[in-house]
PDB file of C-alpha atoms and ligand atoms in Angstrom:
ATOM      1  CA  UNK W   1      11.888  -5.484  10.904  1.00 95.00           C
ATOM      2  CA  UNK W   2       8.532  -5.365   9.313  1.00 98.00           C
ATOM      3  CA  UNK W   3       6.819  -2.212   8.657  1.00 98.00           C
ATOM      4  CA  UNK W   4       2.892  -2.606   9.354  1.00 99.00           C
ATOM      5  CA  UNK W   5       0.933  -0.029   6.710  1.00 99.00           C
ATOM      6  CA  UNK W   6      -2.720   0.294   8.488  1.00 99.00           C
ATOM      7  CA  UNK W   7      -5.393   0.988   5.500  1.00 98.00           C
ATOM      8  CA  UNK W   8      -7.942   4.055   6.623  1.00 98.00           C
ATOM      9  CA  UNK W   9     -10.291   2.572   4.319  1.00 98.00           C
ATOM     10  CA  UNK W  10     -11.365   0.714   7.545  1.00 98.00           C
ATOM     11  CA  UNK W  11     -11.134   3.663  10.147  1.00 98.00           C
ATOM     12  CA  UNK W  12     -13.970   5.344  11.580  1.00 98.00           C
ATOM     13  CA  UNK W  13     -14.636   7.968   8.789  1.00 98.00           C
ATOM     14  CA  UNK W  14     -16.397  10.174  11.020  1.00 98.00           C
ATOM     15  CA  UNK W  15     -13.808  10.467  13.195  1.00 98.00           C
ATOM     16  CA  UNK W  16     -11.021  10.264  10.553  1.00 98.00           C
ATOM     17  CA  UNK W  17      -8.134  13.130  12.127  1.00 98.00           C
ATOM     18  CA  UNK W  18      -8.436  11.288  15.653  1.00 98.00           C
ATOM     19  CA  UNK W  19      -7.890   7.340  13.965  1.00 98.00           C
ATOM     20  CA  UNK W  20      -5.234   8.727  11.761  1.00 98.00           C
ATOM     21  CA  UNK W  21      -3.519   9.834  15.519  1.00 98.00           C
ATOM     22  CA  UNK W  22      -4.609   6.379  16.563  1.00 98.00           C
ATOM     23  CA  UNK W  23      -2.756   4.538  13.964  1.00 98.00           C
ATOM     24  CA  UNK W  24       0.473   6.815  14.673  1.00 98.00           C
ATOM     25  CA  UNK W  25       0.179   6.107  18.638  1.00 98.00           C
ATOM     26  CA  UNK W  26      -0.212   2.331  18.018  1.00 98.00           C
ATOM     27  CA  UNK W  27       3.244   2.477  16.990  1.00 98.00           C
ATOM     28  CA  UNK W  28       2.235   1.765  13.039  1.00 99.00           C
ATOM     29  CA  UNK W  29       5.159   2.851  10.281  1.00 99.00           C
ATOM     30  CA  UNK W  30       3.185   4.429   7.783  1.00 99.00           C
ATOM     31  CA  UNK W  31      -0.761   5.129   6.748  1.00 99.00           C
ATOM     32  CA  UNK W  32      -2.568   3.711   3.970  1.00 99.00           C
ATOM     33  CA  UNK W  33      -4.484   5.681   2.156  1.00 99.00           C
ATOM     34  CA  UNK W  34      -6.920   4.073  -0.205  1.00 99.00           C
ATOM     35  CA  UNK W  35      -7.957   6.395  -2.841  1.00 99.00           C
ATOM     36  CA  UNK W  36     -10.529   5.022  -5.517  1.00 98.00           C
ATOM     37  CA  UNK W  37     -11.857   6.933  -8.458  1.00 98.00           C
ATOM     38  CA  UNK W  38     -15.420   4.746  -9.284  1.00 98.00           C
ATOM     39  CA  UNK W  39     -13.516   3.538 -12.274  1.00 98.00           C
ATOM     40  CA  UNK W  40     -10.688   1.872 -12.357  1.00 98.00           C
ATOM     41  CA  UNK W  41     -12.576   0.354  -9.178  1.00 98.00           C
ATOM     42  CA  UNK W  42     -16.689   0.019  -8.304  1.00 98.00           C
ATOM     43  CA  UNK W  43     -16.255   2.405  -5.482  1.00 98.00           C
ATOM     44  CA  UNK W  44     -15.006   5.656  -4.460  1.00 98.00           C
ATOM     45  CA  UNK W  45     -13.448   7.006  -1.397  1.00 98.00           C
ATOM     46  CA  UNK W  46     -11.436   9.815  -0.795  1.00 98.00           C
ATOM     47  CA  UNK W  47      -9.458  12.388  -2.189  1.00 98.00           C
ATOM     48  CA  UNK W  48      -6.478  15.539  -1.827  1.00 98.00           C
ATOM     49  CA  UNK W  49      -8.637  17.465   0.471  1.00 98.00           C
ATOM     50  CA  UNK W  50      -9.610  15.111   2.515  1.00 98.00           C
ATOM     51  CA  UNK W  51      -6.135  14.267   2.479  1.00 98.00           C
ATOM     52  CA  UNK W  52      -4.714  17.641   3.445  1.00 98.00           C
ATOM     53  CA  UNK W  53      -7.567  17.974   5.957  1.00 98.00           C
ATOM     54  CA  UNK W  54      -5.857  15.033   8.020  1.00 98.00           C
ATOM     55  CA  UNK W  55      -2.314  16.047   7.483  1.00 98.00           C
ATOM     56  CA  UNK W  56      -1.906  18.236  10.468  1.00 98.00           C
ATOM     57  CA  UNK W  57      -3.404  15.559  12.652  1.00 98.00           C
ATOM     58  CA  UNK W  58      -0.098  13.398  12.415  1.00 98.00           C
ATOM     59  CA  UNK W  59       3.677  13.375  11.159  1.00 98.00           C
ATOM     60  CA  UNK W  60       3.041   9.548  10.301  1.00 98.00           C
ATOM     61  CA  UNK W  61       4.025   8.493   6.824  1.00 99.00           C
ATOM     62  CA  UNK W  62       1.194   8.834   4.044  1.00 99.00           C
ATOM     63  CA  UNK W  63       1.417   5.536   1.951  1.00 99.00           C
ATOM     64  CA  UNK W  64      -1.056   6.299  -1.004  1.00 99.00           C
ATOM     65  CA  UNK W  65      -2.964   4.295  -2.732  1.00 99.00           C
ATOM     66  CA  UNK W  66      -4.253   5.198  -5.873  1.00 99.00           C
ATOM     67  CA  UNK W  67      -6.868   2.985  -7.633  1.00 99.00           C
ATOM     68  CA  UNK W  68      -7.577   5.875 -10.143  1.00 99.00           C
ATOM     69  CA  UNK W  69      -7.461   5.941 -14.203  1.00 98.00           C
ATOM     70  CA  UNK W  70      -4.705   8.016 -15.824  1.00 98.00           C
ATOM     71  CA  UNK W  71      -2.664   8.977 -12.303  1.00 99.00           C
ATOM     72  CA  UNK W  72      -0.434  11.357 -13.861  1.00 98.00           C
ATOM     73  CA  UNK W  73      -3.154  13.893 -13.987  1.00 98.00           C
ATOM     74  CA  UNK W  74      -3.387  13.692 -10.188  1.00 98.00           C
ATOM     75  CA  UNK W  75      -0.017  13.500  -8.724  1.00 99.00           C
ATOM     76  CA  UNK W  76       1.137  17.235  -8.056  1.00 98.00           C
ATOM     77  CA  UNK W  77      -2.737  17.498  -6.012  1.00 99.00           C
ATOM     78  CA  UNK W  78      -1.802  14.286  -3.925  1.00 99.00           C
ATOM     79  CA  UNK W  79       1.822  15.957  -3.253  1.00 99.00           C
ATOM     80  CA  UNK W  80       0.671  18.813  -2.559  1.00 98.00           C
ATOM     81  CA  UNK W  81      -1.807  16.955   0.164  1.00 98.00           C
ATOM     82  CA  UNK W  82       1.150  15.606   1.787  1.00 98.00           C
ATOM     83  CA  UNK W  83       1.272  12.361   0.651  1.00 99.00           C
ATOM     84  CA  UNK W  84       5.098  10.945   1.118  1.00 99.00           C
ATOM     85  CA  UNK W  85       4.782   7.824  -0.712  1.00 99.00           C
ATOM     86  CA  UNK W  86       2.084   7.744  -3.696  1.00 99.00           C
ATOM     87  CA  UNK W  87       1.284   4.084  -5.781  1.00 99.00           C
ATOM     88  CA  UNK W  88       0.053   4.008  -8.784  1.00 99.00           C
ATOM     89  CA  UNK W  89      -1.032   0.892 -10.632  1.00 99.00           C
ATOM     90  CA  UNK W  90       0.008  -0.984 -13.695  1.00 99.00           C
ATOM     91  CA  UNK W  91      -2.955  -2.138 -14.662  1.00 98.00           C
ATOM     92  CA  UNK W  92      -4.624   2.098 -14.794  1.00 98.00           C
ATOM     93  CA  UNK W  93      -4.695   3.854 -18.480  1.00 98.00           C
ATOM     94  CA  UNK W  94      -2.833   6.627 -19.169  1.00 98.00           C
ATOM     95  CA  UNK W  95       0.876   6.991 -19.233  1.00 98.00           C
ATOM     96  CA  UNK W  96       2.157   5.410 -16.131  1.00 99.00           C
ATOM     97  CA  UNK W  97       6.225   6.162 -16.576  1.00 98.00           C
ATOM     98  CA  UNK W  98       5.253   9.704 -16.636  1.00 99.00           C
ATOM     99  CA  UNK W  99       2.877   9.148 -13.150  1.00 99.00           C
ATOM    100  CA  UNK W 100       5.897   7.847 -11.649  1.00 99.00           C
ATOM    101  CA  UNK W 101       8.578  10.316 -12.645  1.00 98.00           C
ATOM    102  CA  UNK W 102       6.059  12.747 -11.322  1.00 99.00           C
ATOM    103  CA  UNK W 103       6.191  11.176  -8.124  1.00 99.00           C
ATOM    104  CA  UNK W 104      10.099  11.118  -8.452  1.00 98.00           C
ATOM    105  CA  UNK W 105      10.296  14.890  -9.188  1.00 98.00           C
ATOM    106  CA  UNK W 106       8.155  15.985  -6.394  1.00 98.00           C
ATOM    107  CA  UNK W 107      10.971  14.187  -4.545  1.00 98.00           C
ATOM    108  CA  UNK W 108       8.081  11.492  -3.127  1.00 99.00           C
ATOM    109  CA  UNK W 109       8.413   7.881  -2.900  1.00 99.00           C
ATOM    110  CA  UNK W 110       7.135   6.055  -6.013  1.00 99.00           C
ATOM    111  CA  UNK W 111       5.317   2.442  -5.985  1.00 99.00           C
ATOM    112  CA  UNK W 112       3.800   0.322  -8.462  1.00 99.00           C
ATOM    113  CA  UNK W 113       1.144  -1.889  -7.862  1.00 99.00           C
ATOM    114  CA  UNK W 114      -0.249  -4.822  -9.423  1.00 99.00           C
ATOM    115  CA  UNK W 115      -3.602  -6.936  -8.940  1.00 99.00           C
ATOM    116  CA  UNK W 116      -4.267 -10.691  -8.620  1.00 98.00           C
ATOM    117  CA  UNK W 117      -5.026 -11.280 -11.982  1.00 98.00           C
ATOM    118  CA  UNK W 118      -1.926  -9.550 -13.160  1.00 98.00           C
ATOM    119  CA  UNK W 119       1.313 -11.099 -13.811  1.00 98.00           C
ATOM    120  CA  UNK W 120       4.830  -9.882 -12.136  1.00 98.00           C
ATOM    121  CA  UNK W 121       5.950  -9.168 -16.376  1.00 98.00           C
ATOM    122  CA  UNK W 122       3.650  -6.468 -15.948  1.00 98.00           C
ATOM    123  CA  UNK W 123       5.364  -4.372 -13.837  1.00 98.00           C
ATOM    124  CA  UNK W 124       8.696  -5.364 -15.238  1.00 98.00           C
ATOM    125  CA  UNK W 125       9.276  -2.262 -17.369  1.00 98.00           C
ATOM    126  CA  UNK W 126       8.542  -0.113 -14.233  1.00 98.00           C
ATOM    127  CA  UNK W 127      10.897  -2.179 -11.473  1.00 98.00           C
ATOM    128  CA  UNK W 128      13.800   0.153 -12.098  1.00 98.00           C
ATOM    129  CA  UNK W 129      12.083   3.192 -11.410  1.00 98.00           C
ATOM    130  CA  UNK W 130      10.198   2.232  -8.402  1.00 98.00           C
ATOM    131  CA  UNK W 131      11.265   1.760  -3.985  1.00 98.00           C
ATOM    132  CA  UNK W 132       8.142   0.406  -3.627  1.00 99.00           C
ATOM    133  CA  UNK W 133       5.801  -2.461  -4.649  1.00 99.00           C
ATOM    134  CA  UNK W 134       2.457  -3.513  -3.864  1.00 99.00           C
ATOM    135  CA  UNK W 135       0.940  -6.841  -3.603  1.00 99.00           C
ATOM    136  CA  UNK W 136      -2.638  -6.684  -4.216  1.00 99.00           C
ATOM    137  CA  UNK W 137      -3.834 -10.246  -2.574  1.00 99.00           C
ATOM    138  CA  UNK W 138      -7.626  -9.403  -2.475  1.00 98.00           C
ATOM    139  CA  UNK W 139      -9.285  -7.482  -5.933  1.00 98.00           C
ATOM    140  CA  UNK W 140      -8.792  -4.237  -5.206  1.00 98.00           C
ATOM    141  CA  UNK W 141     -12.004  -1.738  -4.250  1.00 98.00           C
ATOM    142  CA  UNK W 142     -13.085  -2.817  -1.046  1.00 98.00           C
ATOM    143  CA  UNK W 143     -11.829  -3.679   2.024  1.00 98.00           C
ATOM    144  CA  UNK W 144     -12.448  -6.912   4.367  1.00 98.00           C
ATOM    145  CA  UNK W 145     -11.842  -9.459   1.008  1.00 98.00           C
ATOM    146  CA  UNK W 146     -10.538 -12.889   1.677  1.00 98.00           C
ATOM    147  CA  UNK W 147      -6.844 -13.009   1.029  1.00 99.00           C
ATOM    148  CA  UNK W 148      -6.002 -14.687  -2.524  1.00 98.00           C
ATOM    149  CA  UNK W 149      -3.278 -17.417  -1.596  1.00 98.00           C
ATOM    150  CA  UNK W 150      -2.583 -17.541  -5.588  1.00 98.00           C
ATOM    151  CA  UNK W 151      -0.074 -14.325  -5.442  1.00 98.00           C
ATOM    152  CA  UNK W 152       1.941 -15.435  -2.646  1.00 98.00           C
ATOM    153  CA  UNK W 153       4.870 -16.873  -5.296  1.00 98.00           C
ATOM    154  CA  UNK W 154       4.784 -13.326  -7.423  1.00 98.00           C
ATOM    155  CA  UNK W 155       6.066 -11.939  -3.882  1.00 98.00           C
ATOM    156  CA  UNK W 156       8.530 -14.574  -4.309  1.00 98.00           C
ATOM    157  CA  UNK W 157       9.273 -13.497  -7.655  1.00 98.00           C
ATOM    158  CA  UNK W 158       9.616 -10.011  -6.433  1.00 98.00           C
ATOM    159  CA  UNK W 159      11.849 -10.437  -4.346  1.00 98.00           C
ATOM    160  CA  UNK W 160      14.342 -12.281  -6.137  1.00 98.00           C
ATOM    161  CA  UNK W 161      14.584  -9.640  -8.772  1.00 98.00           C
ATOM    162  CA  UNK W 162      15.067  -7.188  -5.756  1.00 98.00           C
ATOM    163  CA  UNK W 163      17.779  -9.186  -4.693  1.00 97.00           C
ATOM    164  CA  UNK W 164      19.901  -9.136  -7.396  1.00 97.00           C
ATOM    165  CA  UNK W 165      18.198  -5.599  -8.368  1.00 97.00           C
ATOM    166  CA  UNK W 166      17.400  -3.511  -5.696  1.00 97.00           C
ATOM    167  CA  UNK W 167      17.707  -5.133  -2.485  1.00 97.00           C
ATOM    168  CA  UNK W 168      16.399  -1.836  -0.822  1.00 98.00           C
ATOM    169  CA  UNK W 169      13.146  -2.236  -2.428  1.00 98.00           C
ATOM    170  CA  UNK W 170       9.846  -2.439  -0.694  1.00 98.00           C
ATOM    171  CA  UNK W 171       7.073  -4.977  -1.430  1.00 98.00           C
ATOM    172  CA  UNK W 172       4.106  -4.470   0.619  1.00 99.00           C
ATOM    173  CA  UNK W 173       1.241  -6.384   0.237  1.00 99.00           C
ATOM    174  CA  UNK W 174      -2.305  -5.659   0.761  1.00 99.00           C
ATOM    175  CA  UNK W 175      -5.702  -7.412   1.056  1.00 98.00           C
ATOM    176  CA  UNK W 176      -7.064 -10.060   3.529  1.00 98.00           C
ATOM    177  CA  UNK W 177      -4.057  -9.685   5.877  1.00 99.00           C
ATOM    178  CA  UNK W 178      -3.914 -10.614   9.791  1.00 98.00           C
ATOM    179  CA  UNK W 179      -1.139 -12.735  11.840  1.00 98.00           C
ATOM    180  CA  UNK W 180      -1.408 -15.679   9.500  1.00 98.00           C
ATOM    181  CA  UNK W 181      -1.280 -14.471   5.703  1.00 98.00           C
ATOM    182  CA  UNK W 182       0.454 -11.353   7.013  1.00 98.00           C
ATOM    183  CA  UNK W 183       3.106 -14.173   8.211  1.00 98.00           C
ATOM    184  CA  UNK W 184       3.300 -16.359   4.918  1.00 98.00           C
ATOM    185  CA  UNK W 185       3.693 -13.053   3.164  1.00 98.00           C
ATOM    186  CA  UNK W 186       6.637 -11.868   4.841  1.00 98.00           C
ATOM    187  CA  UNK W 187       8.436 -15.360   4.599  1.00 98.00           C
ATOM    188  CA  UNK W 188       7.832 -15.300   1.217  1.00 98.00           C
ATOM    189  CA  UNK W 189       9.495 -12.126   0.960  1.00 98.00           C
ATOM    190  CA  UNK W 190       7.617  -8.797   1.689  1.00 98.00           C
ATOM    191  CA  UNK W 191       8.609  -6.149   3.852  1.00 98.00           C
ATOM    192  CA  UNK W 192       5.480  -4.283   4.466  1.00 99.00           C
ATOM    193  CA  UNK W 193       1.963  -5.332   5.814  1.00 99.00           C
ATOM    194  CA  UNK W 194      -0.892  -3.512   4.764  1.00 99.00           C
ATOM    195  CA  UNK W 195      -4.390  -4.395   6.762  1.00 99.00           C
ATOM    196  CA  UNK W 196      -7.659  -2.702   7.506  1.00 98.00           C
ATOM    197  CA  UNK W 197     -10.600  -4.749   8.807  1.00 98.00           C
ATOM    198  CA  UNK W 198      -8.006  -7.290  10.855  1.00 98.00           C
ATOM    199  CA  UNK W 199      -6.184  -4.548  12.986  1.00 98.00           C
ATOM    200  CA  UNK W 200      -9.397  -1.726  12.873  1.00 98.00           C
ATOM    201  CA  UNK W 201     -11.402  -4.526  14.296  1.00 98.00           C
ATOM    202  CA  UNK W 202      -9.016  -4.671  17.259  1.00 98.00           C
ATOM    203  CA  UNK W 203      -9.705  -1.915  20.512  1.00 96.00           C
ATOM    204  CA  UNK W 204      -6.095  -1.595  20.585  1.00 98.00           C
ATOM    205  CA  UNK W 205      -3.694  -2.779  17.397  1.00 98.00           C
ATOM    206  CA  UNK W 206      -0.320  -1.809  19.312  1.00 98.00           C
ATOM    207  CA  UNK W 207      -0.037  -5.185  20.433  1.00 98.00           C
ATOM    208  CA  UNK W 208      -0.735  -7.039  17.030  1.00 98.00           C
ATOM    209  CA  UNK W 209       1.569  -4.375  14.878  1.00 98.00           C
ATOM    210  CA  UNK W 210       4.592  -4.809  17.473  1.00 98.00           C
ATOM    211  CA  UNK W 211       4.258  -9.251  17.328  1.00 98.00           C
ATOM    212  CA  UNK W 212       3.643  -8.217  13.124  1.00 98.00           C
ATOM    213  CA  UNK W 213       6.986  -6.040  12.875  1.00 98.00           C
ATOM    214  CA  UNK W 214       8.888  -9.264  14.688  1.00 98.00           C
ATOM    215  CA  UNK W 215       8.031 -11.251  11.649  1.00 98.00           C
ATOM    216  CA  UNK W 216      10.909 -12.194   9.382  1.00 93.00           C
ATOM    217  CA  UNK W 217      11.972 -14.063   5.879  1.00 88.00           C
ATOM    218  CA  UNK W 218      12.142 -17.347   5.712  1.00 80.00           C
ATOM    219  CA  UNK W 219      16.107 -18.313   5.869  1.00 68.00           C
ATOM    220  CA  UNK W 220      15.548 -21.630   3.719  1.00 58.00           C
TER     221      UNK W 220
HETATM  222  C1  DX5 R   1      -8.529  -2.611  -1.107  1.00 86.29           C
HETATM  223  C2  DX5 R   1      -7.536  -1.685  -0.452  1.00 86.29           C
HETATM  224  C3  DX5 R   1      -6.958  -2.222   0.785  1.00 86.29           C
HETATM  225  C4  DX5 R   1      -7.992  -2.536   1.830  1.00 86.29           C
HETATM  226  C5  DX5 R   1      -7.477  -3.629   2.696  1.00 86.29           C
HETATM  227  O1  DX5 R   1      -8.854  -2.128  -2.360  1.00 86.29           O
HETATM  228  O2  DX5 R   1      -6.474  -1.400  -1.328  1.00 86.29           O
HETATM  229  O3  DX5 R   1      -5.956  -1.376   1.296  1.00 86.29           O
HETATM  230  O4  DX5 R   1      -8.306  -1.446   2.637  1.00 86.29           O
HETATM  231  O5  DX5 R   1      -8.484  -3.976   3.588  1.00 86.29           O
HETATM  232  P1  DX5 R   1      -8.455  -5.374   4.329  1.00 86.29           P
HETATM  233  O6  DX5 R   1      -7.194  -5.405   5.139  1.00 86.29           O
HETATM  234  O7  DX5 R   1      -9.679  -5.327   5.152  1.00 86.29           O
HETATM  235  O8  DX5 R   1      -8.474  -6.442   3.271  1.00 86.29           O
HETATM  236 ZN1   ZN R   2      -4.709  -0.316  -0.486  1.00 86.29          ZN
END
């Protein structure tokens, strides 16, 4: 089955405990959460205490998101917020083996994540030490984006290292997605949907997630 990710970035901020309870009730698998710094993307969001402030509001899975510069620095503070998986990006300075063994040693889930621009070699040297990787189909830094057609092969590509790899690994993608890229990404080979704007949009997103999780691979 599909696992459906829904991004916060597009929740009610105001309101952010009760949406986070939303998501869970809706039947979602985990929560995004979309943390930017102002650097390594023109905006900012969120951060650990906002993070911890939310964490008694749900048992749902925290799926980070970190679109900050030199991650390592940051990783025990987003553990220690709850987070249960944490992403970090390729493409962020700093020493990004060392953000990831962090994650490792805090015994979280590590991703890597990659934007549209960015080739698959670039996350190459980290594909062994990962469970998780993220698509980035829209530039990353604000939500409601267009989805960027141009990276469905390097899920492809993902997936057939995975397969010979590390067939338990996750690619999610995120940016842009609703029924039909959310469809096209899966049959190209990802296991996770990310989406803000398409499901937030919707009174109720129970329906949409359940029809999303039926999606499946293509068998050709
Ligand atoms: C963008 C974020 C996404 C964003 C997706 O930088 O990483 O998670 O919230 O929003 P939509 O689904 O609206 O493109
Ligand atoms: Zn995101």
């Amino acid at each position: 089955m599909t696992k459906v990710s829904p991004s916060m970035l597009s929740a009610d901020f105001s309101r952010f405990g009760e949406e986070l309870a939303r998501v869970e009730a809706s039947g979602a698998d985990w929560a995004h959460l979309d943390v930017m710094d102002g650097m390594f993307v023109p905006n900012i969001t969120f951060g650990p205490p906002v993070i911890k402030a939310i964490r008694h509001c749900s048992d749902i899975t925290f799926d980070a998101h970190l679109m900050i510069q030199d991650p390592a620095r940051y990783i025990d503070a987003f553990a220690d917020a709850g987070c249960d998986m944490i992403t970090v990006h390729c493409e962020a300075t700093g020493d990004i083996h060392d953000a990831i063994s962090r994650i490792r040693k805090r015994g979280l889930v590590p991703g890597i994540s990659l934007n549209p621009e960015t080739p698959v070699e670039e996350i190459a040297p980290f594909l062994p030490e990962v469970d998780l990787v993220l698509v980035m189909t829209v530039h990353p830094g604000f939500g409601g984006q267009s989805f960027i057609s141009d990276c469905i092969p390097k899920i492809s590509d993902i997936r057939s290292w995975a397969d010979e790899e590390n067939p338990s690994l996750e690619i999610s993608v995120d940016g842009g997605i609703n029924t039909d890229t959310g469809k096209r990404c899966v049959e190209a080979g990802a296991s996770v949907l990310v989406a803000g704007s398409s499901l937030f949009k919707l009174d109720d997103m129970t329906q949409t997630i359940q029809y999303w999780k039926g999606f499946g691979p293509d068998e050709e």
